[in-house]
Amino acid sequence: GRGIAAALGEAGATVVCTGRTTRTGATRSDYGRPETIEETAELVDSLGGTGVPVPCDHTDPDQVAALADRVRAEHGHLDVLVNDIWGGEGLHGPDNWNTPIWDLDLAGGLRMLRLGLETHLITSHHLLPLLLDRPDGGLVVEVTDGTADYNATRYRISVFYDLVKVGVNRLAFSQGHELAPRNGTAVAITPGWLRSEMMLEA
């Protein structure tokens, strides 16, 4: 997410940086990482764009609705919606890979589905109207792990993880179907191995 925000900043975009981890510490993501939305917004600024940090828990429909209202009031519309919401890595660590569903923690698995799929649905529901108020329809980018072809033939760690990774690809397909008559586009991207702060530390 920070990498995408940085690239958009380099292109001169205004980037609304959302998430739960803020400098105030009022809320934290499931990862407990030190990076904040304010820091990401400053990175966007330093690269030539305009970063706007907005605290938002994307599992909460009311918070996402308020985000949509704020974007509409302050910016009028969206050109691009990037759904790069996750947070599930800590729910099934390597010790639980390839563990059957009946032996996994059910609450953790359902939390993974909520973080990886429900958040995208909530966000699209509230923010897609801001892409559709203009003739060009805008772009939705769904960020996942694994292409549709790759995921179609490979089991991805656990039933829950697998469903999220396949589901986000399908979400892009479904949204593309709904956006096409309105001149909008949806794509899914998979970054593969990436130089995130978490990956570098690992």
Short mmCIF file of C-alpha atoms in Angstrom, two decimals:
data_model
loop_
_atom_site.label_atom_id
_atom_site.label_comp_id
_atom_site.label_asym_id
_atom_site.label_seq_id
_atom_site.Cartn_x
_atom_site.Cartn_y
_atom_site.Cartn_z
CA GLY A 1 0.00 0.00 0.00
CA ARG A 2 2.79 2.43 0.85
CA GLY A 3 4.54 1.57 -2.41
CA ILE A 4 1.41 2.25 -4.44
CA ALA A 5 0.82 5.51 -2.57
CA ALA A 6 4.43 6.52 -3.26
CA ALA A 7 4.12 5.77 -6.98
CA LEU A 8 0.91 7.80 -7.19
CA GLY A 9 2.71 10.62 -5.38
CA GLU A 10 5.49 10.51 -7.97
CA ALA A 11 2.79 10.95 -10.62
CA GLY A 12 1.58 14.09 -8.82
CA ALA A 13 -1.64 12.60 -7.50
CA THR A 14 -3.58 13.52 -4.40
CA VAL A 15 -3.57 10.31 -2.36
CA VAL A 16 -5.95 9.73 0.52
CA CYS A 17 -3.97 7.41 2.81
CA THR A 18 -6.27 5.39 5.05
CA GLY A 19 -5.69 2.83 7.75
CA ARG A 20 -5.87 2.18 11.45
CA THR A 21 -2.34 2.99 12.58
CA THR A 22 -1.91 6.68 13.38
CA ARG A 23 0.65 8.77 15.20
CA THR A 24 -1.81 9.37 18.01
CA GLY A 25 -1.93 5.65 18.66
CA ALA A 26 -5.69 5.80 19.07
CA THR A 27 -6.03 2.73 16.84
CA ARG A 28 -3.58 0.13 15.58
CA SER A 29 -3.68 -2.42 12.80
CA ASP A 30 -3.54 -6.14 13.51
CA TYR A 31 0.14 -6.08 12.57
CA GLY A 32 1.14 -3.60 15.25
CA ARG A 33 3.61 -2.02 12.84
CA PRO A 34 5.26 1.35 13.59
CA GLU A 35 4.44 2.84 10.15
CA THR A 36 1.54 5.30 10.20
CA ILE A 37 -0.87 6.82 7.72
CA GLU A 38 0.63 10.24 8.47
CA GLU A 39 4.09 8.97 7.57
CA THR A 40 2.75 7.55 4.31
CA ALA A 41 1.06 10.87 3.48
CA GLU A 42 4.37 12.68 4.10
CA LEU A 43 6.10 10.22 1.77
CA VAL A 44 3.54 11.09 -0.93
CA ASP A 45 4.22 14.81 -0.32
CA SER A 46 8.00 14.33 -0.57
CA LEU A 47 7.61 12.67 -3.97
CA GLY A 48 5.57 15.48 -5.51
CA GLY A 49 2.01 14.49 -4.72
CA THR A 50 -0.37 15.53 -1.98
CA GLY A 51 -0.87 13.06 0.84
CA VAL A 52 -4.02 13.19 2.95
CA PRO A 53 -4.02 10.91 6.03
CA VAL A 54 -7.48 9.78 7.12
CA PRO A 55 -7.89 7.27 9.96
CA CYS A 56 -10.32 4.55 8.94
CA ASP A 57 -11.08 0.99 10.00
CA HIS A 58 -12.28 -0.60 6.77
CA THR A 59 -14.10 -3.35 8.70
CA ASP A 60 -16.50 -0.68 9.99
CA PRO A 61 -19.11 0.35 7.38
CA ASP A 62 -19.91 3.57 9.27
CA GLN A 63 -16.26 4.69 9.20
CA VAL A 64 -15.98 3.90 5.49
CA ALA A 65 -19.22 5.78 4.78
CA ALA A 66 -17.77 8.78 6.65
CA LEU A 67 -14.58 8.45 4.57
CA ALA A 68 -16.67 8.59 1.39
CA ASP A 69 -18.49 11.68 2.64
CA ARG A 70 -15.17 13.38 3.44
CA VAL A 71 -13.66 12.54 0.05
CA ARG A 72 -16.78 13.86 -1.69
CA ALA A 73 -16.74 17.08 0.34
CA GLU A 74 -13.01 17.77 0.03
CA HIS A 75 -12.16 16.37 -3.42
CA GLY A 76 -15.45 15.91 -5.26
CA HIS A 77 -14.65 12.51 -6.78
CA LEU A 78 -12.13 9.68 -7.07
CA ASP A 79 -10.17 8.76 -10.18
CA VAL A 80 -8.66 5.57 -8.73
CA LEU A 81 -9.71 3.35 -5.84
CA VAL A 82 -6.95 1.03 -4.58
CA ASN A 83 -8.29 -1.78 -2.39
CA ASP A 84 -5.10 -2.96 -0.69
CA ILE A 85 -6.57 -3.96 2.65
CA TRP A 86 -5.27 -7.08 4.37
CA GLY A 87 -3.78 -7.63 7.81
CA GLY A 88 -4.20 -11.41 7.97
CA GLU A 89 -0.62 -12.65 7.91
CA GLY A 90 -0.39 -13.11 11.66
CA LEU A 91 -3.52 -15.27 11.82
CA HIS A 92 -1.96 -18.38 10.23
CA GLY A 93 1.80 -18.35 10.67
CA PRO A 94 4.11 -20.97 9.11
CA ASP A 95 3.41 -23.41 11.95
CA ASN A 96 -0.21 -23.58 10.75
CA TRP A 97 0.40 -23.81 7.00
CA ASN A 98 -1.24 -26.82 5.36
CA THR A 99 -3.34 -27.43 8.47
CA PRO A 100 -6.86 -28.67 7.66
CA ILE A 101 -9.82 -26.46 8.45
CA TRP A 102 -11.00 -28.64 11.34
CA ASP A 103 -7.68 -28.11 13.14
CA LEU A 104 -7.40 -24.37 12.56
CA ASP A 105 -8.63 -21.64 14.89
CA LEU A 106 -12.07 -20.79 13.49
CA ALA A 107 -12.15 -17.25 14.91
CA GLY A 108 -8.79 -16.48 13.31
CA GLY A 109 -9.89 -17.89 9.97
CA LEU A 110 -13.09 -15.88 9.95
CA ARG A 111 -11.11 -12.78 10.94
CA MET A 112 -8.89 -13.38 7.91
CA LEU A 113 -11.93 -13.48 5.63
CA ARG A 114 -13.20 -10.29 7.22
CA LEU A 115 -9.90 -8.46 6.82
CA GLY A 116 -9.15 -9.69 3.32
CA LEU A 117 -12.55 -9.75 1.61
CA GLU A 118 -15.22 -8.01 3.65
CA THR A 119 -13.12 -4.84 3.90
CA HIS A 120 -12.84 -4.67 0.10
CA LEU A 121 -16.58 -5.12 -0.32
CA ILE A 122 -17.40 -2.44 2.27
CA THR A 123 -14.94 -0.01 0.71
CA SER A 124 -16.16 -0.57 -2.84
CA HIS A 125 -19.79 -0.23 -1.76
CA HIS A 126 -19.21 3.21 -0.28
CA LEU A 127 -16.49 4.62 -2.56
CA LEU A 128 -17.36 3.37 -6.04
CA PRO A 129 -20.11 5.99 -6.45
CA LEU A 130 -17.31 8.59 -6.29
CA LEU A 131 -15.76 7.05 -9.40
CA LEU A 132 -19.02 6.88 -11.30
CA ASP A 133 -20.05 10.52 -11.12
CA ARG A 134 -17.90 11.33 -14.17
CA PRO A 135 -18.09 10.04 -17.76
CA ASP A 136 -14.76 8.17 -17.67
CA GLY A 137 -15.87 5.89 -14.83
CA GLY A 138 -12.51 5.60 -13.08
CA LEU A 139 -10.34 2.65 -12.11
CA VAL A 140 -10.52 0.12 -9.26
CA VAL A 141 -7.33 -1.73 -8.37
CA GLU A 142 -7.73 -4.85 -6.23
CA VAL A 143 -4.43 -5.94 -4.68
CA THR A 144 -4.00 -9.63 -3.92
CA ASP A 145 -1.40 -12.39 -3.95
CA GLY A 146 -1.23 -14.74 -6.90
CA THR A 147 -2.69 -14.41 -10.37
CA ALA A 148 -5.99 -16.08 -11.23
CA ASP A 149 -4.12 -18.78 -13.21
CA TYR A 150 -1.65 -19.41 -10.38
CA ASN A 151 -4.31 -19.62 -7.70
CA ALA A 152 -6.59 -21.83 -9.83
CA THR A 153 -4.24 -24.80 -9.51
CA ARG A 154 -2.48 -24.25 -6.18
CA TYR A 155 -3.62 -24.61 -2.59
CA ARG A 156 -2.71 -21.40 -0.74
CA ILE A 157 -1.64 -22.19 2.85
CA SER A 158 -5.12 -22.79 4.34
CA VAL A 159 -8.78 -22.83 3.34
CA PHE A 160 -9.22 -19.30 4.69
CA TYR A 161 -6.09 -17.83 3.11
CA ASP A 162 -6.89 -19.57 -0.17
CA LEU A 163 -10.42 -18.14 -0.24
CA VAL A 164 -9.16 -14.59 0.31
CA LYS A 165 -6.55 -14.74 -2.42
CA VAL A 166 -8.89 -16.29 -4.97
CA GLY A 167 -11.80 -14.10 -3.87
CA VAL A 168 -10.02 -10.79 -4.43
CA ASN A 169 -9.22 -11.76 -8.02
CA ARG A 170 -12.85 -12.66 -8.58
CA LEU A 171 -13.96 -9.41 -6.94
CA ALA A 172 -11.99 -7.48 -9.56
CA PHE A 173 -13.68 -9.52 -12.31
CA SER A 174 -17.15 -8.92 -10.86
CA GLN A 175 -16.61 -5.21 -10.33
CA GLY A 176 -15.22 -4.92 -13.85
CA HIS A 177 -18.43 -6.46 -15.17
CA GLU A 178 -20.52 -3.92 -13.24
CA LEU A 179 -18.31 -0.93 -14.08
CA ALA A 180 -17.92 -1.59 -17.82
CA PRO A 181 -21.33 -0.16 -18.87
CA ARG A 182 -20.36 3.01 -16.97
CA ASN A 183 -16.93 3.27 -18.64
CA GLY A 184 -15.14 2.11 -15.49
CA THR A 185 -12.45 -0.52 -15.16
CA ALA A 186 -11.40 -2.93 -12.43
CA VAL A 187 -8.16 -4.88 -12.35
CA ALA A 188 -6.46 -7.22 -9.90
CA ILE A 189 -2.73 -7.00 -9.38
CA THR A 190 -0.35 -9.26 -7.52
CA PRO A 191 3.00 -7.75 -6.52
CA GLY A 192 4.67 -11.11 -5.82
CA TRP A 193 7.59 -10.92 -3.40
CA LEU A 194 7.85 -7.31 -2.30
CA ARG A 195 10.23 -5.16 -0.31
CA SER A 196 7.77 -4.22 2.41
CA GLU A 197 9.05 -3.23 5.81
CA MET A 198 7.65 -6.45 7.26
CA MET A 199 9.26 -8.61 4.58
CA LEU A 200 12.64 -6.92 4.98
CA GLU A 201 12.58 -7.48 8.74
CA ALA A 202 11.69 -11.16 8.24
#
